[in-house]
Coordinates of C-alpha atoms in Angstrom, one line a residue:
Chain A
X13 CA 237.7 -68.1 85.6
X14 CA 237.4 -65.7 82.9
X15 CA 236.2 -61.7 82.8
X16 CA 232.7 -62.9 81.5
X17 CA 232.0 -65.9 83.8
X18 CA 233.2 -63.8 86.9
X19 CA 230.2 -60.7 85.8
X20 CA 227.6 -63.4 84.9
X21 CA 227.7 -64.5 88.4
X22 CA 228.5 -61.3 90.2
X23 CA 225.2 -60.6 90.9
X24 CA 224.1 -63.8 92.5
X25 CA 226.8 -64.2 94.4
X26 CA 226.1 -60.3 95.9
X27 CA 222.7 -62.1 96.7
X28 CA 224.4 -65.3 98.1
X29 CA 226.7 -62.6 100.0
X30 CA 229.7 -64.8 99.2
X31 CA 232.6 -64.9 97.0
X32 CA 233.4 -68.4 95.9
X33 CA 237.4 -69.0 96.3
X34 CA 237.9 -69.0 92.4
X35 CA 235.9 -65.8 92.0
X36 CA 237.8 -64.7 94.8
X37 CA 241.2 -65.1 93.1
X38 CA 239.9 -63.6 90.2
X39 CA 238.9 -60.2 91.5
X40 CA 242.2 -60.2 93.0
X41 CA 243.8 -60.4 90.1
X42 CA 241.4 -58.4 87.6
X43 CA 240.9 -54.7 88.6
X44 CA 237.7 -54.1 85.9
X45 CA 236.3 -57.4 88.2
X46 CA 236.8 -56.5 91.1
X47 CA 235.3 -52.7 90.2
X48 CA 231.9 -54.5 88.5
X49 CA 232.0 -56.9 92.2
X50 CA 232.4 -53.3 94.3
X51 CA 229.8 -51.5 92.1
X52 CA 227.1 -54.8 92.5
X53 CA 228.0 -54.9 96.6
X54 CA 227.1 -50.9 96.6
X55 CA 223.9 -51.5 94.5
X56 CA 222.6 -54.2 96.3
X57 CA 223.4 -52.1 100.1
X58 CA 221.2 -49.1 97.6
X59 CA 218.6 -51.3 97.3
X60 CA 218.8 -52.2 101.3
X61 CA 218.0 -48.9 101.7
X62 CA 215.0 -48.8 99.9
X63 CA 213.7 -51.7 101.8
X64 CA 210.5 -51.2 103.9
X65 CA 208.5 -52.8 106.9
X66 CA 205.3 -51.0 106.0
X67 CA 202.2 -52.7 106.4
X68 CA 198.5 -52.1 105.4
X69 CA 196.7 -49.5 108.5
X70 CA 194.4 -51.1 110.9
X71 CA 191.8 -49.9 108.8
X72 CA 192.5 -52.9 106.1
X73 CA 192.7 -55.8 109.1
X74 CA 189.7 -54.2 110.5
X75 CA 187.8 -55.1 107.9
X76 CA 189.1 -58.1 106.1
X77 CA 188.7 -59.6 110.2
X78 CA 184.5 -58.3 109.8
X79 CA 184.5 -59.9 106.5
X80 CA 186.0 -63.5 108.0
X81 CA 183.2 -62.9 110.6
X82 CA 180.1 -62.0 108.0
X83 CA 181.6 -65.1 106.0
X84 CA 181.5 -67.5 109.2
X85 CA 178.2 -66.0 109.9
X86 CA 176.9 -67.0 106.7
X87 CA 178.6 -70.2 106.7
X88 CA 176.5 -71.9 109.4
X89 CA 173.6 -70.4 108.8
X90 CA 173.0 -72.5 105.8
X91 CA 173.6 -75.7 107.9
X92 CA 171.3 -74.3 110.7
X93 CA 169.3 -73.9 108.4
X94 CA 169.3 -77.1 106.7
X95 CA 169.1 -78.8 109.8
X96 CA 165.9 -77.2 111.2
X97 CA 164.5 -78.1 108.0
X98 CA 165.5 -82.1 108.5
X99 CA 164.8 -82.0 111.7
X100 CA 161.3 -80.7 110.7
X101 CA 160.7 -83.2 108.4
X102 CA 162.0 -86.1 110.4
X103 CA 159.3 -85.3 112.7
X104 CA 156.7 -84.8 110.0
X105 CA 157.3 -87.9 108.7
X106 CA 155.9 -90.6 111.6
X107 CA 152.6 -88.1 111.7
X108 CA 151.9 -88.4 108.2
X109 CA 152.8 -92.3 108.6
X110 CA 150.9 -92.7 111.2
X111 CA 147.4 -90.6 109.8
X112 CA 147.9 -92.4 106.7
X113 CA 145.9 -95.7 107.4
X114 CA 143.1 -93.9 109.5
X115 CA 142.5 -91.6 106.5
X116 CA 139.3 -93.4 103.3
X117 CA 141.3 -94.8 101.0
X118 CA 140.9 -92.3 97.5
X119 CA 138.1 -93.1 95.7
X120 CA 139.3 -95.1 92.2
X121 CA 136.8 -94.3 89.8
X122 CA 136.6 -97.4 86.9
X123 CA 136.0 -96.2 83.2
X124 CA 134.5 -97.5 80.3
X125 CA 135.9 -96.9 77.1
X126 CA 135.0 -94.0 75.2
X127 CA 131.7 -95.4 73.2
X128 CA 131.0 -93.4 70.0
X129 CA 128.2 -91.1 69.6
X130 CA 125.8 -91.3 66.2
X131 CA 127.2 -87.7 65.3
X132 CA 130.8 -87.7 63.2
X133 CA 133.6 -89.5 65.1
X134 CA 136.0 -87.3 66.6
X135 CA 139.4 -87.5 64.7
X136 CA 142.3 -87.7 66.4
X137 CA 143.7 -84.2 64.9
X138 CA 140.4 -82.7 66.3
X139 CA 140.1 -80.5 69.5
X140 CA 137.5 -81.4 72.0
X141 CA 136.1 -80.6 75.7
X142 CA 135.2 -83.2 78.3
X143 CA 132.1 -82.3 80.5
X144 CA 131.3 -84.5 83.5
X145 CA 127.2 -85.5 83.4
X146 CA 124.8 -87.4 85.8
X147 CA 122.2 -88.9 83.7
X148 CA 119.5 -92.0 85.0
X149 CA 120.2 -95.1 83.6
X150 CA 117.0 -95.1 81.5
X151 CA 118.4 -92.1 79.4
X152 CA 121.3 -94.3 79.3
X153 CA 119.3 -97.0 77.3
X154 CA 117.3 -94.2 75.8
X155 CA 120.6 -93.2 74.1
X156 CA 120.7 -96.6 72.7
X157 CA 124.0 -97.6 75.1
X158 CA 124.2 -100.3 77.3
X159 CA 122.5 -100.4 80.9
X160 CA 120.6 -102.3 83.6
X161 CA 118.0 -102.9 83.3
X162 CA 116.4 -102.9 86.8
X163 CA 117.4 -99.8 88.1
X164 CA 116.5 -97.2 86.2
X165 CA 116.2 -94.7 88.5
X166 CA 119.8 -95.1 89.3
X167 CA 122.2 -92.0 88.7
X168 CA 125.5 -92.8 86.7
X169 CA 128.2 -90.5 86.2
X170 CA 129.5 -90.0 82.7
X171 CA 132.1 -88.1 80.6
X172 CA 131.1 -86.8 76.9
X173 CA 133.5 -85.4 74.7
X174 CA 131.9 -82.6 73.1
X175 CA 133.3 -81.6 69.2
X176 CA 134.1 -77.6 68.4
X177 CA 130.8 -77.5 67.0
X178 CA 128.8 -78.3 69.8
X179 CA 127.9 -82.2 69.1
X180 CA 128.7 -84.9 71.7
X181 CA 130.8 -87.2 69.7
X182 CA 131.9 -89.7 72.6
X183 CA 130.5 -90.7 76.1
X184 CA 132.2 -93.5 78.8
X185 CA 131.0 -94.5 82.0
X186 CA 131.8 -93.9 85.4
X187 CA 131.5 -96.1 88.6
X188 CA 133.0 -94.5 91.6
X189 CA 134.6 -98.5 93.5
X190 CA 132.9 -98.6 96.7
Chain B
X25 CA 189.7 -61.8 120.5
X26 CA 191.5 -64.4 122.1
X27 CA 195.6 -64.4 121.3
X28 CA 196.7 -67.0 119.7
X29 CA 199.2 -69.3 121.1
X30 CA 202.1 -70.0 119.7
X31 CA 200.6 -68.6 116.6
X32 CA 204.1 -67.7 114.9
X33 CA 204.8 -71.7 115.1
X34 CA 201.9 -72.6 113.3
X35 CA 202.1 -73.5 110.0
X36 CA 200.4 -71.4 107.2
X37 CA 198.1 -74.7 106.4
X38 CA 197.0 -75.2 109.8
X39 CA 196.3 -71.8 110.3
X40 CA 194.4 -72.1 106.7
X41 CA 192.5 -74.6 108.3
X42 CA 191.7 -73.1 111.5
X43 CA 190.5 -70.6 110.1
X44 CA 188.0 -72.3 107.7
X45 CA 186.6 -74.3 110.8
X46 CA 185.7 -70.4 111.7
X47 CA 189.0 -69.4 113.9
X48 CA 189.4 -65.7 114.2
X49 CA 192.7 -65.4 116.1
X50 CA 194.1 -68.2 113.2
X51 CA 192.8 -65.6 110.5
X52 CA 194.0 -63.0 111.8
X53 CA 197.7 -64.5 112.6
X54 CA 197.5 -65.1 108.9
X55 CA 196.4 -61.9 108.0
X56 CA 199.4 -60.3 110.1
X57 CA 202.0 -62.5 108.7
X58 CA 201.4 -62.1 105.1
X59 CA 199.8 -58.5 104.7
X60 CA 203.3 -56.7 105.1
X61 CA 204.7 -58.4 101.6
X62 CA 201.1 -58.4 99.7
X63 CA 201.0 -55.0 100.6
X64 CA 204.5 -53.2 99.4
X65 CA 205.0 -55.3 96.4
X66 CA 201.2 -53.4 95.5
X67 CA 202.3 -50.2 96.7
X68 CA 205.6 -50.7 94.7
X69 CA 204.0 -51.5 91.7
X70 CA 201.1 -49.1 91.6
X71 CA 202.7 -45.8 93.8
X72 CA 198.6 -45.7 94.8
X73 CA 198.0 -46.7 98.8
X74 CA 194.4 -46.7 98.4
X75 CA 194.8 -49.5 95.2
X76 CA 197.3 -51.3 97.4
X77 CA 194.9 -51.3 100.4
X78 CA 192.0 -52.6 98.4
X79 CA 193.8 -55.0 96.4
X80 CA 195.8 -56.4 99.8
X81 CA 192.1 -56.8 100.8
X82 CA 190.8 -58.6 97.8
X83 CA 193.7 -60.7 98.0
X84 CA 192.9 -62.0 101.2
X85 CA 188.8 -62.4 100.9
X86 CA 190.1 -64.3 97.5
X87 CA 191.4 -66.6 100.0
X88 CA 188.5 -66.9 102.3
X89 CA 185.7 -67.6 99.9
X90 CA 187.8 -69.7 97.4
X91 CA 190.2 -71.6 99.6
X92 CA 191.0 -74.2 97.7
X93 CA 192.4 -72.0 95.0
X94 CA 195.4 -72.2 97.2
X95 CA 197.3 -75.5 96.9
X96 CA 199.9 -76.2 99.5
X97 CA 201.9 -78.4 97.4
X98 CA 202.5 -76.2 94.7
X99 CA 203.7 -73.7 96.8
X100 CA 203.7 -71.6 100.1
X101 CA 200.9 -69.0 100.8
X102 CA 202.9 -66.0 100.3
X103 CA 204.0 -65.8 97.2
X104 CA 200.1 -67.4 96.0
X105 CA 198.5 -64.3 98.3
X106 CA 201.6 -61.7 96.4
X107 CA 200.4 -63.4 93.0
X108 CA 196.6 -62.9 93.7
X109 CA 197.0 -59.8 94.3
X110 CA 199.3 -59.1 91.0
X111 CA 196.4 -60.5 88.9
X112 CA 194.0 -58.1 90.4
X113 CA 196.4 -55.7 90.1
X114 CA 196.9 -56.4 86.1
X115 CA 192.9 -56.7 85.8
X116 CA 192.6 -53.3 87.5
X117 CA 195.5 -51.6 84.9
X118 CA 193.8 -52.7 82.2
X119 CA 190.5 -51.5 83.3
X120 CA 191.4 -48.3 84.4
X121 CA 194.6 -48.0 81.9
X122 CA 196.3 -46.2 84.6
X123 CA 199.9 -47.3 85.2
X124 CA 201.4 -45.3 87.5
X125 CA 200.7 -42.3 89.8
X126 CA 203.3 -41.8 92.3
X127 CA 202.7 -40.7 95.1
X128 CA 205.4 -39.0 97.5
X129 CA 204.4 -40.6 100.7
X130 CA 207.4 -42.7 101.3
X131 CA 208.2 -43.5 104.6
X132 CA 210.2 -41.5 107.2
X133 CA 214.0 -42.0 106.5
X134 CA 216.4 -41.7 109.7
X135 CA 218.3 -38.9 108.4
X136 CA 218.4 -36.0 105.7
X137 CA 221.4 -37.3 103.5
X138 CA 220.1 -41.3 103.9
X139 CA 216.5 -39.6 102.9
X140 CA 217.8 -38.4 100.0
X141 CA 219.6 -41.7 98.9
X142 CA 216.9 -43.8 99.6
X143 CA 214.1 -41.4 97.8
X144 CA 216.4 -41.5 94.7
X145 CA 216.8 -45.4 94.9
X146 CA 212.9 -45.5 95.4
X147 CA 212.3 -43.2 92.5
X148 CA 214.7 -45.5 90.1
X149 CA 213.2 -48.4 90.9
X150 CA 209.9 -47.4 90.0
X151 CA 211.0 -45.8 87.0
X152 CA 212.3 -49.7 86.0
X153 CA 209.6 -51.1 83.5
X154 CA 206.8 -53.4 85.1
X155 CA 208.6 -56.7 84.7
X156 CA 212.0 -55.3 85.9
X157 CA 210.6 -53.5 88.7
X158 CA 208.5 -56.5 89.9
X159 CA 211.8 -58.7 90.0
X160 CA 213.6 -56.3 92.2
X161 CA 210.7 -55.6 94.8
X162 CA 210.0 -59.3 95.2
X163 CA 213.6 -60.3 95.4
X164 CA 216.1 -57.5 96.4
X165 CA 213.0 -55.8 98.6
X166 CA 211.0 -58.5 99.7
X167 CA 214.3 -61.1 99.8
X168 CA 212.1 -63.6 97.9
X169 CA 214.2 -66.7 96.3
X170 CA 214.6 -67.2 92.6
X171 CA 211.8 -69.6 92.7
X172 CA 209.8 -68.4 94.9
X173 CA 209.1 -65.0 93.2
X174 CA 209.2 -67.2 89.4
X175 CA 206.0 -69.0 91.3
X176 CA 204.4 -65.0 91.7
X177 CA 205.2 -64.1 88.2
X178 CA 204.5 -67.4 86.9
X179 CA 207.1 -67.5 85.0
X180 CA 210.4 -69.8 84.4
X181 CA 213.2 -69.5 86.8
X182 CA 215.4 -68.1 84.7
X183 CA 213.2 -65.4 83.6
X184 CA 213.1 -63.7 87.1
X185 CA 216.8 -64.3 87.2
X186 CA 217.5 -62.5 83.5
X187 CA 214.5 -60.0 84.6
X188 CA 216.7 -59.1 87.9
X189 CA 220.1 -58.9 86.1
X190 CA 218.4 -56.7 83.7
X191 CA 217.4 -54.5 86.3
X192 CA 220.0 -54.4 88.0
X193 CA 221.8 -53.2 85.1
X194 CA 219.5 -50.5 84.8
X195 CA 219.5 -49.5 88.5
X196 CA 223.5 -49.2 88.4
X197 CA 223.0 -46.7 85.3
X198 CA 220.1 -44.6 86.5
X199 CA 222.2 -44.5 90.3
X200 CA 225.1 -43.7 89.3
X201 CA 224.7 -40.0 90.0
X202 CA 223.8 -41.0 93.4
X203 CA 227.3 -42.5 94.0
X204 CA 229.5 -39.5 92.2
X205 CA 232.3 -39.6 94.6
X206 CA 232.0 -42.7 96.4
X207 CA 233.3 -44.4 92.8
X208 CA 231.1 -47.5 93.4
X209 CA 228.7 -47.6 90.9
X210 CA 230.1 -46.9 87.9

């Protein structure tokens, strides 16, 4: 073992706490070695000396433990939570299931096209308002549309699409399905 | 709280997970094992108890809200909790660009002349650079393997051994004075 190799490893083997049997020799026979082994044992029993078993104060475990507990508190309330909510709607569920058929079916109105007034056709790029009307199906043939012509006095409902300027450009029927 | 049993036995992952199912006493066991370490290599590295309670703190509600930062197979809890706590530590320097402020509140020392040697040894140590002093408190103070502190640095090996004989090196220059007539050091 040479000089070099034998100081490379000193300081792990100070770590290891052994000598191995060639080192051994070596220091024996090598009085700068064995100084540089004497000098790393005395550092490393320095460095024992500045070794410590201090911990954080109470204070610090105090409060990382209230932390853990806030953390655990939070943690299932989310699930309680969640689960009130399911357990809500699992019972809402069978109630609006079973009110469902009892309830009148929505009314499904049936629509005509929209039939074209005499006035200028509505272009497409044009903005319009729909207004809802009841009108007597005379008027209805009065306006020169199609009607029945044995009930006159009978109300229909109707949507015209009325042009910026005020002119109803467009009308279609409604029959509310009985 | 309930004690709990056996808790020395336990292993740091089943502790970990006792304590996610909402264990106190496994928390706390965890806590108590692992604060000591977290705790000096801060106070070490900053010279700043209240930075080194806080950050031991941090360290450890890192570990409760984002548990699966910590992977068991990469590596035990201690030296993930001591590196935690470095990176907060490095975040904090660099917001606060404060390195060091020693303070003198070292620990009682069993006698006057083994106070004196051991305040000198303290005081070289943390006048090593950062990276050398690091290497020493994790391995010559906190007796952490090669590896194990190289997993806390996160860093090669190698690194933490050069780091170590570096500062080593260092420590037998700036202690020599401490041994002038015990003919050790030098």
């Amino acid at each position: 073992m040479t000089c070099r190799e034998f100081c490379e490893q000193a300081r792990d083997w100070v770590r290891e706490g052994r000598l191995p049997g060639d080192a051994e020799l070596h220091s024996a026979s090598c009085e700068d070695c064995s100084a540089a082994w004497s000098r790393e044992h005395r550092l490393s029993d320095l460095l024992a000396s500045g070794r410590s078993t201090e911990i954080a104060p109470v204070r610090i475990e105090t409060s990382v433990i209230a932390a853990f507990n806030a953390w655990r508190r939070r943690r299932w309330r989310v699930p309680l939570i969640a689960g009130a909510v399911a357990a809500m709607l699992l019972l809402l569920i069978p109630i609006t299931l079973r009110r469902k058929p009892s309830q009148p079916a929505a009314a499904d109105p049936l629509m005509t096209e929209f039939l074209p007034l005499r006035s200028a056709p509505l272009l497409p790029e044009d903005s319009a308002h729909l207004v809802r009307i009841r009108l007597r199906q005379s008027e209805v043939r009065r306006l020169g549309l199609p009607a029945g012509v044995n009930a006159d006095n009978r109300l229909v409902d109707a949507d015209v699409l009325i042009g910026q300027d005020g002119a109803a450009r467009a009308v279609r029927f409604i029959r509310v399905q009985e | 709280m309930r004690p709990m049993r056996g808790g020395s036995e336990l292993e740091d992952v089943r502790l970990l997970e006792l304590a996610h199912r909402g264990s106190e006493a496994a928390w706390t066991e965890l806590f108590r094992r692992h604060q000591g370490p977290v705790f000096r290599y801060l106070l070490q590295m900053t010279g700043l108890r209240g930075i080194a309670e806080e950050l031991t703190q941090e360290a450890f509600l890192l570990l409760l809200a984002e548990p699966s930062r910590f992977r068991p197979e990469r590596g035990a809890l201690r030296p993930w909790l001591i590196g935690v706590a470095r990176n907060k530590l490095l975040r904090f320097q660099e917001r606060e660009r404060r390195w060091e402020a020693l303070d003198d509140d070292l620990p009682a020392p069993d006698g006057p002349e083994q106070a004196a040697e051991r305040e000198q040894v303290l005081r070289a140590v943390r006048a090593l650079p950062p990276l050398y002093r690091e290497a020493v408190v994790l391995c010559e103070f906190e007796g952490m393997e090669y590896a194990e502190a190289a997993k806390v640095l996160d860093c090669p090996v190698g690194t933490v051994r050069s780091r170590l004989h570096r500062a080593r090196q260092m420590l037998l220059e700036a202690l020599a004075p401490v041994d002038r007539g015990k003919g050790c050091l030098r």
